[in-house]
Short mmCIF file of C-alpha atoms and ligand atoms in Angstrom, two decimals:
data_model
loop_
_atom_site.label_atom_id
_atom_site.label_comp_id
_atom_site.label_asym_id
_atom_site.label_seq_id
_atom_site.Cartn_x
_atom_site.Cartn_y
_atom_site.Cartn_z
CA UNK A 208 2.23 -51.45 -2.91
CA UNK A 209 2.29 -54.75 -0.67
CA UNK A 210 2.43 -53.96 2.67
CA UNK A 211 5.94 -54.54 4.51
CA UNK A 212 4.47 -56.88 6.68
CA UNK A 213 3.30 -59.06 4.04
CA UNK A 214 6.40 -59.39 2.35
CA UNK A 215 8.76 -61.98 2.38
CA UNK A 216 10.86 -60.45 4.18
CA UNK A 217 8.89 -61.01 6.80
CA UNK A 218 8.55 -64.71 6.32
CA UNK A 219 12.15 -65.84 5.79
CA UNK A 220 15.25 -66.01 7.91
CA UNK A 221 17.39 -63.22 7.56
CA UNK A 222 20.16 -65.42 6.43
CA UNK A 223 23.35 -64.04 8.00
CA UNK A 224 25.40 -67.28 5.89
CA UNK A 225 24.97 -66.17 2.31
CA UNK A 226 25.55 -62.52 0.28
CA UNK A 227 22.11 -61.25 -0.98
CA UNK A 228 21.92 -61.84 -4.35
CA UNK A 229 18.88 -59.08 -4.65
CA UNK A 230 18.39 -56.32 -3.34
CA UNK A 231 14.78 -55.20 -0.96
CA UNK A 232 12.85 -52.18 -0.68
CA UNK A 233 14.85 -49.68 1.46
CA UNK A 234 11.73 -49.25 3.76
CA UNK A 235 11.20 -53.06 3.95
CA UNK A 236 14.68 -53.41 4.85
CA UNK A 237 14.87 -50.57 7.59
CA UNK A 238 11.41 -52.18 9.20
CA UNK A 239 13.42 -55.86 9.31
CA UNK A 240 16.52 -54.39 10.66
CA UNK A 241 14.94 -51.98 13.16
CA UNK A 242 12.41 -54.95 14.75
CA UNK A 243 15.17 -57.08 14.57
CA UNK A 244 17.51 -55.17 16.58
CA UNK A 245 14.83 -54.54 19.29
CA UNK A 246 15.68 -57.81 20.29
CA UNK A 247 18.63 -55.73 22.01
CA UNK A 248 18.97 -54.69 25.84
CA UNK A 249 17.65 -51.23 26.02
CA UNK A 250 20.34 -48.60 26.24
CA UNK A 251 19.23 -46.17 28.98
CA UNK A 252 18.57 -49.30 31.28
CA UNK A 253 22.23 -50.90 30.28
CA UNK A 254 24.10 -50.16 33.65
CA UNK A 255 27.22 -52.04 32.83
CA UNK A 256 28.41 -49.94 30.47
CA UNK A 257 30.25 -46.06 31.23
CA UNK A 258 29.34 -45.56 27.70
CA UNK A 259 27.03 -42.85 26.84
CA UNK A 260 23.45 -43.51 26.02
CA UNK A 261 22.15 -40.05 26.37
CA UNK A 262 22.70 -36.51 24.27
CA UNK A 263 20.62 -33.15 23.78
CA UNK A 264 18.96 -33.29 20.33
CA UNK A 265 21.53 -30.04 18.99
CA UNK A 266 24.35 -32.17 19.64
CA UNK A 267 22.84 -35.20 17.44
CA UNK A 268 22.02 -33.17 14.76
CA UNK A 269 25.41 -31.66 14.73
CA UNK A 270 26.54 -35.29 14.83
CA UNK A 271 24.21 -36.29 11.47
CA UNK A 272 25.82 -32.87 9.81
CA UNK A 273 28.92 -34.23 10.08
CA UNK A 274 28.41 -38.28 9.23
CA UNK A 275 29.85 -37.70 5.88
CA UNK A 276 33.21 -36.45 7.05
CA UNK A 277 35.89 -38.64 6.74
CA UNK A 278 38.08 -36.80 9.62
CA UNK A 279 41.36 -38.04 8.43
CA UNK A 280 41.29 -35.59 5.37
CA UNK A 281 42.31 -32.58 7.14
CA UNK A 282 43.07 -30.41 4.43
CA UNK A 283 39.44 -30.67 3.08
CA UNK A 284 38.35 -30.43 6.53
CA UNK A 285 40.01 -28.17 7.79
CA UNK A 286 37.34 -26.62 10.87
CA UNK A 287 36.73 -30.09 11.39
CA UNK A 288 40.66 -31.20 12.26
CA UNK A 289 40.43 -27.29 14.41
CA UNK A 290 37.74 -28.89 16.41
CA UNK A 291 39.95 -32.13 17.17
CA UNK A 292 43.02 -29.48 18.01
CA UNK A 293 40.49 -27.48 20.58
CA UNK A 294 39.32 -30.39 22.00
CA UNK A 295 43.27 -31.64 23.14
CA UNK A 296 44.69 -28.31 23.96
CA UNK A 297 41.04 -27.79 26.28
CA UNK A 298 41.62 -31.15 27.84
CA UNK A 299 45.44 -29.94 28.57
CA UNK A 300 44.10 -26.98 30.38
CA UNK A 301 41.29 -28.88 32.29
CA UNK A 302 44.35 -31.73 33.11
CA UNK A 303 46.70 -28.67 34.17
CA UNK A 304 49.49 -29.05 31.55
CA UNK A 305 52.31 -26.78 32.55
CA UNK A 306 51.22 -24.63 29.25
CA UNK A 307 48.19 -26.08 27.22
CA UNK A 308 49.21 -24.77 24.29
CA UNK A 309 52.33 -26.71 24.53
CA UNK A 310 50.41 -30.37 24.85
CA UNK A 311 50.52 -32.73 22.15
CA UNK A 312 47.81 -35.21 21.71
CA UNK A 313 44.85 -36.48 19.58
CA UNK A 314 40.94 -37.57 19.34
CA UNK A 315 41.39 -41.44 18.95
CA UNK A 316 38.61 -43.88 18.78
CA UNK A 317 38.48 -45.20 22.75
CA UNK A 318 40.03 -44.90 25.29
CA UNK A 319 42.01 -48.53 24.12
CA UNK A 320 43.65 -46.78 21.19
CA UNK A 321 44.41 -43.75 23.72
CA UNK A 322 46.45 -46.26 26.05
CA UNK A 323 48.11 -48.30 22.97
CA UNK A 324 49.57 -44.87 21.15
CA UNK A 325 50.51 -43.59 24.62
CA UNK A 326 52.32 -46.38 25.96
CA UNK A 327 53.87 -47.11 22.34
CA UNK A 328 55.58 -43.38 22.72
CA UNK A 329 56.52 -43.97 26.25
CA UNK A 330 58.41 -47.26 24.65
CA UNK A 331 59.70 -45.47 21.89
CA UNK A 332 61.32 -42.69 24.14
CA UNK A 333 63.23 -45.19 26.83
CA UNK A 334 64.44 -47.33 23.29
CA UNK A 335 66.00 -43.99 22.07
CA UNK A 336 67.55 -42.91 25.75
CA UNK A 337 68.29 -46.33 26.39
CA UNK A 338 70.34 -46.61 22.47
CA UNK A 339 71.92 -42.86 23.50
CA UNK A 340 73.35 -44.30 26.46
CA UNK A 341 74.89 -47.23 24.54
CA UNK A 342 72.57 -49.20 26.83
CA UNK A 343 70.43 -52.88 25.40
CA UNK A 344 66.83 -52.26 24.60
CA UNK A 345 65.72 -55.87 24.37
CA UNK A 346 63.76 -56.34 27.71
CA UNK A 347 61.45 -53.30 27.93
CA UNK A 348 59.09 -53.77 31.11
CA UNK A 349 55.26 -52.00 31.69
CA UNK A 350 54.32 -52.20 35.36
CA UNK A 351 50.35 -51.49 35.99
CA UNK A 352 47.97 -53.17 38.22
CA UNK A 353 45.12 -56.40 37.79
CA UNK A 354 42.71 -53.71 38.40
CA UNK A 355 43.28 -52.10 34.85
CA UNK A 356 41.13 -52.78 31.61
CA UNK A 357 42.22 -55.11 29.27
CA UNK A 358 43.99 -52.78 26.91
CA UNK A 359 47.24 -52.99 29.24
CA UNK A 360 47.74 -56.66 28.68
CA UNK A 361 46.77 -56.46 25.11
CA UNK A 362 49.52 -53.85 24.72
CA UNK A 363 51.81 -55.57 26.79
CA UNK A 364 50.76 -58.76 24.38
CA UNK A 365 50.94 -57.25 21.19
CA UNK A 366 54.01 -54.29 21.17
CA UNK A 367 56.31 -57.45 22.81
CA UNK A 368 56.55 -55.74 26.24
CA UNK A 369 57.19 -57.89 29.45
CA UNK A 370 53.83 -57.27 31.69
CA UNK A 371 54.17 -56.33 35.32
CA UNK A 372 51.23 -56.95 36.69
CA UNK A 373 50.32 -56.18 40.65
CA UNK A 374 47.74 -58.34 41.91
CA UNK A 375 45.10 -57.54 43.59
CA UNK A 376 44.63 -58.20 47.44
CA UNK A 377 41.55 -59.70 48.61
CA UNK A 378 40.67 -57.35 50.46
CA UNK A 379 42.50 -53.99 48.72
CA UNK A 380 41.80 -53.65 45.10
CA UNK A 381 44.29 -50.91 43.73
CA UNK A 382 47.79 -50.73 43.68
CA UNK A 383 50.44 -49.18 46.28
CA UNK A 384 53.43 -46.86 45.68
CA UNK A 385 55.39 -49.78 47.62
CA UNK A 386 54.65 -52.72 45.24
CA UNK A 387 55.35 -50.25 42.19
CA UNK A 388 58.49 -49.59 43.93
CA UNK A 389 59.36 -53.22 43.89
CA UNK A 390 58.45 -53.61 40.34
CA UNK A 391 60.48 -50.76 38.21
CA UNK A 392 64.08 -50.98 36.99
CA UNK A 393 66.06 -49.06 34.34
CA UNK A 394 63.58 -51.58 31.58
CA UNK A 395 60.39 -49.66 32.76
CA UNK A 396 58.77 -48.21 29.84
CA UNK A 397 56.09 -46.47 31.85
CA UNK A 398 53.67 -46.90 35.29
CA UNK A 399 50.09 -47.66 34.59
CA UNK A 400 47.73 -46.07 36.91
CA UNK A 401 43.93 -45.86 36.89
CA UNK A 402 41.63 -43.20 37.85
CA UNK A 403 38.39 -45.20 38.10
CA UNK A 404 39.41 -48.72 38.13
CA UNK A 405 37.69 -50.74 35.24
CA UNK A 406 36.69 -53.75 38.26
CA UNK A 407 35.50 -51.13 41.22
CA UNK A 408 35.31 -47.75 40.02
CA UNK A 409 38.40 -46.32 42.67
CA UNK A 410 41.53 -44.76 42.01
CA UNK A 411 44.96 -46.18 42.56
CA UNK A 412 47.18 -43.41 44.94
CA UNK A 413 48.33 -41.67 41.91
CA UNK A 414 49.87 -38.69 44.00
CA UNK A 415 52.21 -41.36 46.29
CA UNK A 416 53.24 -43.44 43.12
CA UNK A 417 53.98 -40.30 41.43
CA UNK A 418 56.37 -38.92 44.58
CA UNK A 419 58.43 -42.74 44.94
CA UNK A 420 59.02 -42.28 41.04
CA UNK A 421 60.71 -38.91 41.74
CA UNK A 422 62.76 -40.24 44.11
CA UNK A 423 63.40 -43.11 42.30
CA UNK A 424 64.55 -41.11 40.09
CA UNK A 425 66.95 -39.19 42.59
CA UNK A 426 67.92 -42.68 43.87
CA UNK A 427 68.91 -44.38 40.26
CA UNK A 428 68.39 -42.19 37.81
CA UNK A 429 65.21 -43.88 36.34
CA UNK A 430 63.37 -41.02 34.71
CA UNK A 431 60.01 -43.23 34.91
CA UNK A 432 56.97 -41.90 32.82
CA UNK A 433 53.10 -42.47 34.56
CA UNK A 434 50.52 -42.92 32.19
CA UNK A 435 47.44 -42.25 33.75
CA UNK A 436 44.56 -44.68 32.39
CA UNK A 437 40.90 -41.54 33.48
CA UNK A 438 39.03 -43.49 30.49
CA UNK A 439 36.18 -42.90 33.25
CA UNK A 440 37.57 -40.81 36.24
CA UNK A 441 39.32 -38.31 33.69
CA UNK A 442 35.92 -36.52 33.32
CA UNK A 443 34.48 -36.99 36.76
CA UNK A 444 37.82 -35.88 39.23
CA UNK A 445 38.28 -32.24 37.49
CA UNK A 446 35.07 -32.09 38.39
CA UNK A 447 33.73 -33.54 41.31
CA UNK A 448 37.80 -33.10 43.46
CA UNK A 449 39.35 -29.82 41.30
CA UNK A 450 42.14 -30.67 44.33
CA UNK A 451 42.94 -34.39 43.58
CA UNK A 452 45.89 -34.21 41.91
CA UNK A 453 46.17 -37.39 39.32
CA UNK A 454 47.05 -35.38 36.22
CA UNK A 455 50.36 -32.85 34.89
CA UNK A 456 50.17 -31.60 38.51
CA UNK A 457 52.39 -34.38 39.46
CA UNK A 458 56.03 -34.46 37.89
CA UNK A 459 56.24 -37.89 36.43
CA UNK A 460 52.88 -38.13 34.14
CA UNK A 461 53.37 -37.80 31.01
CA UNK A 462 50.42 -38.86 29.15
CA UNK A 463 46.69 -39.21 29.89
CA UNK A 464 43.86 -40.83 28.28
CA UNK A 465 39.95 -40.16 28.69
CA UNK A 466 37.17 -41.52 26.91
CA UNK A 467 35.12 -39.47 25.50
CA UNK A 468 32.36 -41.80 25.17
CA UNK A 469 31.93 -42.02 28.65
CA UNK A 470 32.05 -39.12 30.95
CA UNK A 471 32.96 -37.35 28.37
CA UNK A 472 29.06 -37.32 27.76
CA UNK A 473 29.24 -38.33 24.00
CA UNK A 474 28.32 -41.17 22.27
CA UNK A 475 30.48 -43.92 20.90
CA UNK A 476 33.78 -43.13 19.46
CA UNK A 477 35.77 -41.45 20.79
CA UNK A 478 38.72 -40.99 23.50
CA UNK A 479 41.80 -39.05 24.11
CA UNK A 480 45.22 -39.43 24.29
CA UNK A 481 46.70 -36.07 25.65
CA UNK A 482 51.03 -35.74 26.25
CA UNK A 483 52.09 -33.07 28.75
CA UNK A 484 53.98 -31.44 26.17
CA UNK A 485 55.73 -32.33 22.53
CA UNK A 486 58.96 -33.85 24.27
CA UNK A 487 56.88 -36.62 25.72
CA UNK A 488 56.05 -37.92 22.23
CA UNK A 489 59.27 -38.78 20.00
CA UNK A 490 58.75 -37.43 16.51
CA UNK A 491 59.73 -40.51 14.69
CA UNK A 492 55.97 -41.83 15.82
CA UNK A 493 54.43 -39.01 14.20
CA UNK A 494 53.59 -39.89 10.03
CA UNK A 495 53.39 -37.21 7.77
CA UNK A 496 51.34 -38.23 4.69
CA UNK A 497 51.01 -35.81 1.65
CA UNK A 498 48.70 -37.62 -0.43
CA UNK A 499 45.20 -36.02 0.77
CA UNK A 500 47.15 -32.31 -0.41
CA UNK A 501 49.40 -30.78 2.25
CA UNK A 502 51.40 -32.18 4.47
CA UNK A 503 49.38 -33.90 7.40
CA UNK A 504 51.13 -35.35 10.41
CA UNK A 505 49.23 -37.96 11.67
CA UNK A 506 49.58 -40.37 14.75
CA UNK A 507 46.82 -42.88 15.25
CA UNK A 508 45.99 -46.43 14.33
CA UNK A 509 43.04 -45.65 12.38
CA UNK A 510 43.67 -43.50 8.90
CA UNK A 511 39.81 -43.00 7.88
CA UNK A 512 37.24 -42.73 11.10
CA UNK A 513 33.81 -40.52 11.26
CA UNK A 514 34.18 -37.18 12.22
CA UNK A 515 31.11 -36.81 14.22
CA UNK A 516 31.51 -37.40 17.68
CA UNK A 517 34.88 -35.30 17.95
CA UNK A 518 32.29 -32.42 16.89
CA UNK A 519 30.00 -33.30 19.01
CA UNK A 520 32.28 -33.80 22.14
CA UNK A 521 33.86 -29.96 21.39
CA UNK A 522 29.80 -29.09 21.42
CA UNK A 523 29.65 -30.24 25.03
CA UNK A 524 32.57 -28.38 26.38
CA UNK A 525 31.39 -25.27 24.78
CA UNK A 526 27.54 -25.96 25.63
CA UNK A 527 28.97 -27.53 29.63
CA UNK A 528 31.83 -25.54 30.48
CA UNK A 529 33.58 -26.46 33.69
CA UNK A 530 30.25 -25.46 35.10
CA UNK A 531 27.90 -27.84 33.22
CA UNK A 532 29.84 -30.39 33.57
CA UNK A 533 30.40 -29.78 37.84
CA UNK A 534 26.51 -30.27 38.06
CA UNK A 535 25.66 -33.00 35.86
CA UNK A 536 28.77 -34.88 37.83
CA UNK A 537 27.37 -34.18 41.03
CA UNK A 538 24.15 -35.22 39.84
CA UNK A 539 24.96 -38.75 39.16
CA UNK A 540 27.29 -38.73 42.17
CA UNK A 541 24.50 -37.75 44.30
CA UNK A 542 22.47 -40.73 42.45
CA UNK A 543 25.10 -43.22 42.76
CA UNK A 544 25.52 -42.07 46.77
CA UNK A 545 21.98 -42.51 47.02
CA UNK A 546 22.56 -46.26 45.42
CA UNK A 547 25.47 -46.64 48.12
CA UNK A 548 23.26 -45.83 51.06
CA UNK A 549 20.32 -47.71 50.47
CA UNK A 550 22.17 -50.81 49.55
CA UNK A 551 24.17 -50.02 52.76
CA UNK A 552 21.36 -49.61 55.15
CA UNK A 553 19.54 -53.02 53.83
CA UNK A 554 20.51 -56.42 54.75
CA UNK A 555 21.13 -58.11 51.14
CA UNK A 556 24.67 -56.03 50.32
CA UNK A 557 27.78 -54.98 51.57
CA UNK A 558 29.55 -51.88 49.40
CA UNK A 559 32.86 -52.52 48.25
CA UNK A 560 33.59 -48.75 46.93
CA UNK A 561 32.09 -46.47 49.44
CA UNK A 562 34.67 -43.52 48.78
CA UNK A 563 32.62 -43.64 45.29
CA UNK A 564 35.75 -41.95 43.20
CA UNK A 565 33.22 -42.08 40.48
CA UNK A 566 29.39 -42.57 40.01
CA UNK A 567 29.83 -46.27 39.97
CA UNK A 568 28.24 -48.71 42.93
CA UNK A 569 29.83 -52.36 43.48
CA UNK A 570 28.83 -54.39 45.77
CA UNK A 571 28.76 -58.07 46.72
CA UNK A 572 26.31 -60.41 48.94
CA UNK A 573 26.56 -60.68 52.64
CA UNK A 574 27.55 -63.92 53.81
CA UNK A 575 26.04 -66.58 51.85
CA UNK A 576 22.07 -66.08 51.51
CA UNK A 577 22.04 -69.40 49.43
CA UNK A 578 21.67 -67.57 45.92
CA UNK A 579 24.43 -65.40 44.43
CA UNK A 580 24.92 -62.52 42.07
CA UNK A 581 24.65 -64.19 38.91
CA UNK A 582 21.60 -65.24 40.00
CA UNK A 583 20.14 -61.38 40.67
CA UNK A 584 21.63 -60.29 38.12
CA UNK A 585 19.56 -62.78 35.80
CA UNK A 586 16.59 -62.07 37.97
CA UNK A 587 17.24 -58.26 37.57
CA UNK A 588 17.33 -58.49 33.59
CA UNK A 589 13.70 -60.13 33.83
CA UNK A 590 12.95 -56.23 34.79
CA UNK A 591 15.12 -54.82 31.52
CA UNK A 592 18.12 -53.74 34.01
CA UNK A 593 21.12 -55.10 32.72
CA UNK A 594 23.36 -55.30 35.59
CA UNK A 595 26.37 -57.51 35.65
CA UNK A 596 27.96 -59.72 37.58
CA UNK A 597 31.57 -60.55 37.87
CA UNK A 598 34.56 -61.85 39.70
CA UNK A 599 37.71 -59.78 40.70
CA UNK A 600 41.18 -60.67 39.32
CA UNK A 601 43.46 -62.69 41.13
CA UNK A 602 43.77 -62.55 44.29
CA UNK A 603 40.45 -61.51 44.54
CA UNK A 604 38.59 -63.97 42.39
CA UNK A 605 36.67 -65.13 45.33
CA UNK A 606 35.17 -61.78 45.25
CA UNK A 607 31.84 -61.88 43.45
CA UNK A 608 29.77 -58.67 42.65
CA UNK A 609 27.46 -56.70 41.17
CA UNK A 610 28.15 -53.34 39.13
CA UNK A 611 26.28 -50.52 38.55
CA UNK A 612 27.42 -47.46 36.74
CA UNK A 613 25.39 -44.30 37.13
CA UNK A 614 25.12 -42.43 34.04
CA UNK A 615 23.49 -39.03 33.00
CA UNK A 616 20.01 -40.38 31.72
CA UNK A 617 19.49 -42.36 34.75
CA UNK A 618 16.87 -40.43 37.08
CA UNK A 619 16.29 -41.06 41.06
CA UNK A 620 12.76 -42.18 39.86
CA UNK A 621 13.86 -44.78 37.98
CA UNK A 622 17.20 -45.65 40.72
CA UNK A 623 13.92 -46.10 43.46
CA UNK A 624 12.26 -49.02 41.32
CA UNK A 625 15.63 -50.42 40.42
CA UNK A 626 16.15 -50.38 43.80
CA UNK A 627 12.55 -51.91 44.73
CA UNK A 628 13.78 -54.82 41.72
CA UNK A 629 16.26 -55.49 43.77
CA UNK A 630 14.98 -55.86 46.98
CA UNK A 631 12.21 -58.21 45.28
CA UNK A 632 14.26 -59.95 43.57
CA UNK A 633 16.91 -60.83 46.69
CA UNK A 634 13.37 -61.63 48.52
CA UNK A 635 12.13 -64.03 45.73
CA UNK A 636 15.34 -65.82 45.09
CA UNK A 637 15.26 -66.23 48.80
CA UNK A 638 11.93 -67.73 49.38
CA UNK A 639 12.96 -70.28 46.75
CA UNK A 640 15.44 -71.39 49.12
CA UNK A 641 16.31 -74.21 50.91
CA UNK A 642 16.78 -76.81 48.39
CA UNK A 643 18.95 -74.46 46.64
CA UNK A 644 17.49 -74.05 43.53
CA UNK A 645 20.44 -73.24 41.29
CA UNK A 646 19.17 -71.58 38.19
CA UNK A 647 20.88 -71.41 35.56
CA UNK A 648 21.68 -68.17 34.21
CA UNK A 649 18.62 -67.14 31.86
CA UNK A 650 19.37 -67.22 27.91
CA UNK A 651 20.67 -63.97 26.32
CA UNK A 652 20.26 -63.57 22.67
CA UNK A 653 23.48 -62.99 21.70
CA UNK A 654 24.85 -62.96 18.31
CA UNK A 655 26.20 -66.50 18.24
CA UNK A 656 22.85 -67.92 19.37
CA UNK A 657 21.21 -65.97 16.58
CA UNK A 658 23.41 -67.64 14.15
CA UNK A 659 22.85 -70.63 15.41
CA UNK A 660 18.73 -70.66 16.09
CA UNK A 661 19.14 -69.58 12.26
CA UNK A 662 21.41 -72.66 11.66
CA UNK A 663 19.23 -75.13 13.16
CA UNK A 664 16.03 -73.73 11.58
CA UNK A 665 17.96 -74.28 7.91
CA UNK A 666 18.80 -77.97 8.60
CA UNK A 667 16.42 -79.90 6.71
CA UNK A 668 15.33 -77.20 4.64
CA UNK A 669 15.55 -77.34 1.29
CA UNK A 670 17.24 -74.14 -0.78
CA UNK A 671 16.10 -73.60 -4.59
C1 LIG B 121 36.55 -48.24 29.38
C2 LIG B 121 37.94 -48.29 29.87
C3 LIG B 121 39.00 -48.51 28.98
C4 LIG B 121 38.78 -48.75 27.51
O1 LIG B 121 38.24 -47.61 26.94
P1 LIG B 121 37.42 -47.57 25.57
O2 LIG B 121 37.07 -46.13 25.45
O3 LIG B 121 36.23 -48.46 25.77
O4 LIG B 121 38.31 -48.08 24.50
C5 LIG B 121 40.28 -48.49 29.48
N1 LIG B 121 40.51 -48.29 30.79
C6 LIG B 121 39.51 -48.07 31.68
C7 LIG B 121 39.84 -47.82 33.11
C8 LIG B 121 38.18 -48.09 31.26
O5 LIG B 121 37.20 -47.86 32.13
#
């Protein structure tokens, strides 16, 4: 047999432009695709992303048992759709529902499809009180902050809902109970708040928007729903502060999303949406479809999605407990401290989240060194380290930063040399100064640019 380095495949383009017309040998074609795809950031080193990058070997091979289950079919599957059921009425407990075996929710595929399904019930449920009461339902209203992800305006964008948006300060980056206050009337569909802003990594004051709805309520009548966006904080707060309350705790939430794919501690797909109990979720959302045998209700975007990493995130709350979970928290917390404090005590950075309400570290440049973050950031990825930088939302945007989220497979060994990168770096970029060399930011491979290098190398080429 040829060796797979001597075949063709190895020779041409992979041509991303044209359907295959033959086939290759399966080995040949797992050699192209793996090298290929080495041309990828490595994942443990990728600290922009929450998403997890790290689990124990019994959880992936539960995860490859299950790659052939299509979860949707949960008459088939039944122990599989039992798993999913655990998983919410668990969460309810860990979120203190009033009784977890009351709470409604499901295993969705992010966080993103969490927020979408649980905003979409909080806008069904005013439409209906609103119709009861003989009232119009034309101008329903969502009022969240800039420093949410970009699900909330995509909801806002695509379910036709007038965005409220609170912008950010320049100098205070979540939202108050006050400028909530000034935002709700009777069109409010729901309050967005975020534990473990998307932008910083803090938490809005869910407790004090929570207590101005109630008496907003009192005041008007305005029976105002909070969602609470804990895609990252919802599995770091339980936690790391059992005594912050941001969940069922506090009257007015009604809904709460997590992902699962991030502190969650499972790889990607999967989030939460959990309702404090069936009331908060208006039947009329809820599908029943018979065609799979049995009668199925079924609330999600998705209808067929892999089963696996529902499994696998009921493995780590029965291999964590509350317990496992405490100490790997604290671990990275302790990690991302130790992040805060060394940047703090050097002269390159100023912290912009000491309170650290999760085991994320952003920070910015003192005064004006005569490079800036994009530039470390670039200089930092010469290292592997994939550390971005960014500007805040309006009326921030003037604040630029680095971000750097702490996540279970990333060891105080390897924080020290990050840390020694960065140091070097800041002094290199430095001693390239004056005469500001502005460099530009260094070429990523990204998929574009593939298609393109692939492109250019056709022109002039001659197909048979
Ligand atoms: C990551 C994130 C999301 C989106 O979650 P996915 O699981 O990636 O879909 C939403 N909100 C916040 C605060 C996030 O951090």
């Amino acid at each position: 047999m040829q060796p797979i380095h001597g075949t063709s495949a190895f020779r041409t383009h992979l041509d991303p432009f044209t359907f295959p017309e033959h086939g290759m040998e399966a080995d040949t074609t797992y050699e192209l695709l793996h090298t290929t795809l080495m041309l990828d950031g490595r994942e443990t080193l990728n600290l922009a992303s929450f998403v997890t990058t790290w689990m124990e070997p019994q959880a992936e091979k539960l995860i490859h048992d299950s790659l052939r289950k299509n979860h949707i079919d949960h008459e088939e599957y039944p122990a599989a759709s039992l798993m999913e059921e655990a998983c919410v009425h668990m969460l309810g407990d860990l979120f203190h529902a009033p009784d977890p075996a009351e709470v409604v929710g499901v295993g969705t595929i992010g966080s993103s499809e969490a927020i979408m399904l649980g905003l979409l019930a909080h806008k069904r449920s005013w439409r209906d009180r609103r119709q009861e009461a003989g009232l119009p339902t034309d101008r329903p209203n969502v009022v969240f902050g800039a420093e949410t992800h970009v699900v909330w305006d995509k909801f806002a964008n695509y379910f036709d809902v007038e965005m409220r948006k609170i912008p950010m300060k320049p100098d205070r980056y979540v939202i108050s109970a006050d400028e909530v206050a000034e935002q709700v009337d009777e069109n409010t569909i729901a309050v967005g708040v975020v534990l473990g802003t998307t932008h910083i990594g803090e938490a809005d004051p869910i407790e004090e928007i929570n207590d101005r709805l109630v008496r907003i309520k009192a005041e008007h009548g305005w029976d105002i729903p909070i969602h609470v966006d804990g895609a990252s904080g919802g599995f770091i707060a339980p936690f790391a502060e059992p005594d912050l309350k941001f969940d069922f705790r506090l009257e007015q939430v009604a809904s709460i999303n997590a992902s699962g794919h991030k502190y969650g501690l499972v790889y990607p797909g999967v989030g939460w949406l959990v309702f404090r109990d069936r009331t908060k979720l208006p039947e009329d959302l809820v599908f029943s479809v018979n065609y799979l045998g049995g009668a199925q209700p079924t609330f999600t975007f998705n209808f067929s999605r892999g089963s696996a990493m529902i499994q696998a995130q009921l493995y780590n709350f029965l291999r964590l407990g509350r317990a496992g979970y405490s100490e790997i928290v604290a671990t990275m917390l302790a990690n991302a401290r130790h992040i805060n404090e060394q940047l703090a005590a050097g002269d390159w950075f100023e912290i912009l989240n000491p309170g650290l309400a999760e085991p994320v570290v952003t920070f910015t440049l003192k005064g004006d060194p005569g490079f800036d973050v994009y530039h470390l950031s670039g200089r930092l990825r010469e290292h592997g380290w994939i550390v971005p930088a960014y500007s805040l939302p309006p009326d921030a945007e003037d604040v630029h930063l680095l971000r750097i989220v702490v996540r279970i497979d990333l060891s105080r060994q390897m924080i020290d040399v990050l840390l020694r990168d960065l140091e070097d770096a800041c002094a290199h970029l430095a001693e390239e100064q004056p005469g500001a060399r502005k460099r530009p930011a260094p070429d990523v491979w990204t998929a574009p640019a593939l298609m393109a290098a692939h492109q250019k190398s056709r022109t002039g080429q001659r197909r048979d």
